[in-house]
Amino acid sequence: MARPRKFDEERAVDAALEAFWTAGYEATSTQDLCEATGLGRSSIYNAFKSKHDLFRRALLRYMECKTENVEVILGGEPPVRDKLRTLLDVVVEEEGLYAEDGRGCLVVNSCIELAARDADVARVLERDYQRRFELLKAAIESGQRDGDIDRAKDAGALAHFVIAAIGGLRVSARAGVGRDALEGIVRTTLDAI
């Protein structure tokens, strides 16, 4: 008979998320995970099977939180252009906070570090991208119906563009681009929409 777990699995995932977010997947050792979660190696491997499985769970948790924030922002009252500005402004604010600790966005970091060589992580990232794309496309189509966004523009292309702008903001911030420049990117993005 298996012994019952004596720890909160969700809290362990959250602690691992912080460790992976701080150092990245490759640089986070099993010992780092033990220290972050307060668990022994056997508890980690019994509960999560592998470092990769724990990383996947942590990444999914992070993406769920971020995508819920996008849903909340886009779910407000029109005009859609104001919602998009809010979404982009939130990214600039987050990046200002991330600059202090150097972590950046875990999704962007994972795309850069793992997507090209880890098919499982690439699939998780693709599903997350598709979910955000659908949310943005629906919001943009709503804005087009309301006359807030030019109906002649392709809603899908605009949704991809906004996602690319968000990724670009995040990477630019990691490269040391200042707040004024990031806000300029936000203005330019909105002008293009």
mmCIF file of C-alpha atoms in Angstrom:
data_model
loop_
_atom_site.group_PDB
_atom_site.id
_atom_site.type_symbol
_atom_site.label_atom_id
_atom_site.label_comp_id
_atom_site.label_asym_id
_atom_site.label_seq_id
_atom_site.Cartn_x
_atom_site.Cartn_y
_atom_site.Cartn_z
ATOM 1 C CA MET A 1 0.000 0.000 0.000
ATOM 2 C CA ALA A 2 1.347 3.414 -0.969
ATOM 3 C CA ARG A 3 2.006 5.877 1.805
ATOM 4 C CA PRO A 4 -0.085 9.049 1.706
ATOM 5 C CA ARG A 5 1.694 12.188 0.630
ATOM 6 C CA LYS A 6 2.577 14.493 3.481
ATOM 7 C CA PHE A 7 2.956 17.664 1.440
ATOM 8 C CA ASP A 8 0.847 20.031 -0.593
ATOM 9 C CA GLU A 9 1.542 19.112 -4.205
ATOM 10 C CA GLU A 10 0.256 22.425 -5.545
ATOM 11 C CA ARG A 11 2.534 24.380 -3.214
ATOM 12 C CA ALA A 12 5.446 22.252 -4.408
ATOM 13 C CA VAL A 13 4.572 23.076 -8.038
ATOM 14 C CA ASP A 14 4.460 26.777 -7.163
ATOM 15 C CA ALA A 15 7.863 26.568 -5.452
ATOM 16 C CA ALA A 16 9.318 24.697 -8.432
ATOM 17 C CA LEU A 17 7.832 27.306 -10.766
ATOM 18 C CA GLU A 18 9.803 29.992 -8.934
ATOM 19 C CA ALA A 19 13.000 27.941 -9.190
ATOM 20 C CA PHE A 20 12.582 27.254 -12.922
ATOM 21 C CA TRP A 21 11.532 30.843 -13.582
ATOM 22 C CA THR A 22 14.609 32.172 -11.815
ATOM 23 C CA ALA A 23 17.241 29.902 -13.372
ATOM 24 C CA GLY A 24 15.641 28.216 -16.390
ATOM 25 C CA TYR A 25 15.024 24.533 -16.962
ATOM 26 C CA GLU A 26 18.565 23.339 -17.633
ATOM 27 C CA ALA A 27 20.212 25.355 -14.874
ATOM 28 C CA THR A 28 17.737 24.194 -12.223
ATOM 29 C CA SER A 29 19.118 21.051 -10.617
ATOM 30 C CA THR A 30 17.204 18.431 -8.684
ATOM 31 C CA GLN A 31 18.954 19.755 -5.589
ATOM 32 C CA ASP A 32 17.646 23.244 -6.382
ATOM 33 C CA LEU A 33 14.147 21.782 -6.603
ATOM 34 C CA CYS A 34 14.597 19.987 -3.271
ATOM 35 C CA GLU A 35 15.658 23.242 -1.650
ATOM 36 C CA ALA A 36 12.844 25.232 -3.265
ATOM 37 C CA THR A 37 10.090 22.778 -2.410
ATOM 38 C CA GLY A 38 11.447 21.487 0.890
ATOM 39 C CA LEU A 39 11.045 17.944 -0.449
ATOM 40 C CA GLY A 40 13.542 15.145 -0.734
ATOM 41 C CA ARG A 41 14.519 13.671 -4.090
ATOM 42 C CA SER A 42 12.386 10.582 -3.601
ATOM 43 C CA SER A 43 9.314 12.687 -2.798
ATOM 44 C CA ILE A 44 9.847 14.793 -5.906
ATOM 45 C CA TYR A 45 10.280 11.766 -8.141
ATOM 46 C CA ASN A 46 7.396 9.860 -6.541
ATOM 47 C CA ALA A 47 5.026 12.778 -6.942
ATOM 48 C CA PHE A 48 6.175 14.171 -10.274
ATOM 49 C CA LYS A 49 8.028 11.309 -11.999
ATOM 50 C CA SER A 50 10.801 13.555 -13.323
ATOM 51 C CA LYS A 51 12.250 17.040 -13.389
ATOM 52 C CA HIS A 52 10.661 17.430 -16.813
ATOM 53 C CA ASP A 53 7.221 16.479 -15.512
ATOM 54 C CA LEU A 54 7.531 18.975 -12.659
ATOM 55 C CA PHE A 55 8.676 21.662 -15.102
ATOM 56 C CA ARG A 56 5.724 20.919 -17.383
ATOM 57 C CA ARG A 57 3.311 21.262 -14.468
ATOM 58 C CA ALA A 58 4.937 24.526 -13.379
ATOM 59 C CA LEU A 59 4.845 25.923 -16.922
ATOM 60 C CA LEU A 60 1.174 24.982 -17.288
ATOM 61 C CA ARG A 61 0.379 26.734 -13.993
ATOM 62 C CA TYR A 62 2.223 29.867 -15.127
ATOM 63 C CA MET A 63 0.485 29.886 -18.520
ATOM 64 C CA GLU A 64 -2.934 29.389 -16.950
ATOM 65 C CA CYS A 65 -2.422 32.388 -14.681
ATOM 66 C CA LYS A 66 -1.189 34.604 -17.515
ATOM 67 C CA THR A 67 -3.947 33.549 -19.899
ATOM 68 C CA GLU A 68 -6.599 34.120 -17.232
ATOM 69 C CA ASN A 69 -5.277 37.678 -16.939
ATOM 70 C CA VAL A 70 -5.634 38.106 -20.713
ATOM 71 C CA GLU A 71 -9.214 36.775 -20.513
ATOM 72 C CA VAL A 72 -10.089 39.239 -17.750
ATOM 73 C CA ILE A 73 -8.624 42.194 -19.647
ATOM 74 C CA LEU A 74 -10.273 41.277 -22.940
ATOM 75 C CA GLY A 75 -13.575 40.425 -21.248
ATOM 76 C CA GLY A 76 -14.276 43.977 -20.136
ATOM 77 C CA GLU A 77 -16.500 46.492 -21.821
ATOM 78 C CA PRO A 78 -15.617 47.947 -25.229
ATOM 79 C CA PRO A 79 -13.866 49.668 -26.838
ATOM 80 C CA VAL A 80 -11.514 46.863 -27.778
ATOM 81 C CA ARG A 81 -8.675 49.246 -28.586
ATOM 82 C CA ASP A 82 -8.682 50.298 -24.899
ATOM 83 C CA LYS A 83 -8.553 46.638 -23.856
ATOM 84 C CA LEU A 84 -5.566 46.057 -26.113
ATOM 85 C CA ARG A 85 -3.843 49.135 -24.667
ATOM 86 C CA THR A 86 -4.468 47.801 -21.161
ATOM 87 C CA LEU A 87 -3.055 44.413 -22.149
ATOM 88 C CA LEU A 88 0.094 45.978 -23.601
ATOM 89 C CA ASP A 89 0.457 48.354 -20.642
ATOM 90 C CA VAL A 90 0.279 45.372 -18.259
ATOM 91 C CA VAL A 91 3.149 43.747 -20.168
ATOM 92 C CA VAL A 92 5.245 46.913 -19.813
ATOM 93 C CA GLU A 93 4.475 47.017 -16.068
ATOM 94 C CA GLU A 94 5.343 43.333 -15.633
ATOM 95 C CA GLU A 95 8.578 43.745 -17.505
ATOM 96 C CA GLY A 96 9.499 46.632 -15.219
ATOM 97 C CA LEU A 97 9.049 44.299 -12.258
ATOM 98 C CA TYR A 98 10.863 41.427 -13.975
ATOM 99 C CA ALA A 99 13.796 43.713 -14.761
ATOM 100 C CA GLU A 100 14.432 43.966 -11.039
ATOM 101 C CA ASP A 101 14.844 40.204 -10.648
ATOM 102 C CA GLY A 102 16.012 39.379 -14.186
ATOM 103 C CA ARG A 103 13.525 36.570 -14.702
ATOM 104 C CA GLY A 104 11.521 37.809 -17.660
ATOM 105 C CA CYS A 105 8.501 35.810 -18.854
ATOM 106 C CA LEU A 106 8.621 32.063 -18.275
ATOM 107 C CA VAL A 107 6.772 31.393 -21.551
ATOM 108 C CA VAL A 108 9.221 33.471 -23.596
ATOM 109 C CA ASN A 109 12.151 31.989 -21.697
ATOM 110 C CA SER A 110 10.864 28.461 -22.359
ATOM 111 C CA CYS A 111 10.327 29.188 -26.053
ATOM 112 C CA ILE A 112 13.919 30.311 -26.346
ATOM 113 C CA GLU A 113 15.472 27.629 -24.146
ATOM 114 C CA LEU A 114 13.438 24.531 -24.958
ATOM 115 C CA ALA A 115 10.907 24.743 -27.795
ATOM 116 C CA ALA A 116 13.336 23.860 -30.588
ATOM 117 C CA ARG A 117 14.558 20.670 -28.891
ATOM 118 C CA ASP A 118 11.757 19.515 -26.600
ATOM 119 C CA ALA A 119 8.692 18.406 -28.545
ATOM 120 C CA ASP A 120 6.541 18.079 -25.423
ATOM 121 C CA VAL A 121 7.269 21.602 -24.236
ATOM 122 C CA ALA A 122 6.821 22.874 -27.812
ATOM 123 C CA ARG A 123 3.317 21.345 -27.907
ATOM 124 C CA VAL A 124 2.422 22.947 -24.568
ATOM 125 C CA LEU A 125 3.663 26.313 -25.833
ATOM 126 C CA GLU A 126 1.770 25.919 -29.122
ATOM 127 C CA ARG A 127 -1.495 25.186 -27.294
ATOM 128 C CA ASP A 128 -0.984 28.228 -25.083
ATOM 129 C CA TYR A 129 -0.242 30.394 -28.121
ATOM 130 C CA GLN A 130 -3.380 29.133 -29.851
ATOM 131 C CA ARG A 131 -5.518 29.892 -26.809
ATOM 132 C CA ARG A 132 -4.213 33.465 -26.580
ATOM 133 C CA PHE A 133 -4.586 33.831 -30.353
ATOM 134 C CA GLU A 134 -8.257 32.819 -30.207
ATOM 135 C CA LEU A 135 -8.933 35.246 -27.343
ATOM 136 C CA LEU A 136 -7.292 38.119 -29.206
ATOM 137 C CA LYS A 137 -8.893 37.283 -32.536
ATOM 138 C CA ALA A 138 -12.370 37.187 -30.960
ATOM 139 C CA ALA A 139 -11.752 40.537 -29.253
ATOM 140 C CA ILE A 140 -10.481 42.098 -32.473
ATOM 141 C CA GLU A 141 -13.468 40.760 -34.437
ATOM 142 C CA SER A 142 -15.725 42.273 -31.790
ATOM 143 C CA GLY A 143 -13.900 45.580 -32.203
ATOM 144 C CA GLN A 144 -14.382 45.364 -35.947
ATOM 145 C CA ARG A 145 -18.122 44.810 -35.519
ATOM 146 C CA ASP A 146 -18.271 47.825 -33.182
ATOM 147 C CA GLY A 147 -16.276 49.983 -35.595
ATOM 148 C CA ASP A 148 -13.381 50.372 -33.147
ATOM 149 C CA ILE A 149 -10.967 48.445 -35.393
ATOM 150 C CA ASP A 150 -10.736 48.696 -39.170
ATOM 151 C CA ARG A 151 -12.891 45.942 -40.713
ATOM 152 C CA ALA A 152 -10.620 45.744 -43.764
ATOM 153 C CA LYS A 153 -7.790 44.328 -41.650
ATOM 154 C CA ASP A 154 -7.476 40.595 -41.097
ATOM 155 C CA ALA A 155 -8.425 39.821 -37.484
ATOM 156 C CA GLY A 156 -6.217 36.732 -37.378
ATOM 157 C CA ALA A 157 -3.200 38.642 -38.663
ATOM 158 C CA LEU A 158 -3.812 41.368 -36.087
ATOM 159 C CA ALA A 159 -4.059 38.785 -33.305
ATOM 160 C CA HIS A 160 -0.720 37.279 -34.369
ATOM 161 C CA PHE A 161 0.712 40.801 -34.535
ATOM 162 C CA VAL A 162 -0.373 41.609 -30.967
ATOM 163 C CA ILE A 163 1.147 38.345 -29.696
ATOM 164 C CA ALA A 164 4.371 39.156 -31.557
ATOM 165 C CA ALA A 165 4.363 42.680 -30.108
ATOM 166 C CA ILE A 166 3.952 41.272 -26.598
ATOM 167 C CA GLY A 167 6.811 38.839 -27.152
ATOM 168 C CA GLY A 168 8.899 41.648 -28.602
ATOM 169 C CA LEU A 169 8.188 43.855 -25.604
ATOM 170 C CA ARG A 170 9.276 41.075 -23.272
ATOM 171 C CA VAL A 171 12.499 40.319 -25.164
ATOM 172 C CA SER A 172 13.307 44.013 -25.592
ATOM 173 C CA ALA A 173 12.881 44.583 -21.863
ATOM 174 C CA ARG A 174 15.244 41.673 -21.140
ATOM 175 C CA ALA A 175 17.758 43.307 -23.475
ATOM 176 C CA GLY A 176 17.635 46.449 -21.340
ATOM 177 C CA VAL A 177 15.324 48.615 -23.431
ATOM 178 C CA GLY A 178 13.891 51.332 -21.176
ATOM 179 C CA ARG A 179 10.317 52.119 -20.296
ATOM 180 C CA ASP A 180 10.035 55.058 -22.725
ATOM 181 C CA ALA A 181 10.997 52.838 -25.645
ATOM 182 C CA LEU A 182 8.610 50.090 -24.498
ATOM 183 C CA GLU A 183 5.776 52.605 -24.291
ATOM 184 C CA GLY A 184 6.698 53.739 -27.802
ATOM 185 C CA ILE A 185 6.326 50.140 -28.983
ATOM 186 C CA VAL A 186 2.876 50.045 -27.364
ATOM 187 C CA ARG A 187 1.820 53.241 -29.173
ATOM 188 C CA THR A 188 3.168 51.982 -32.495
ATOM 189 C CA THR A 189 1.406 48.646 -32.067
ATOM 190 C CA LEU A 190 -1.916 50.362 -31.374
ATOM 191 C CA ASP A 191 -1.423 52.698 -34.355
ATOM 192 C CA ALA A 192 -0.916 49.653 -36.590
ATOM 193 C CA ILE A 193 -4.144 48.080 -35.387
#
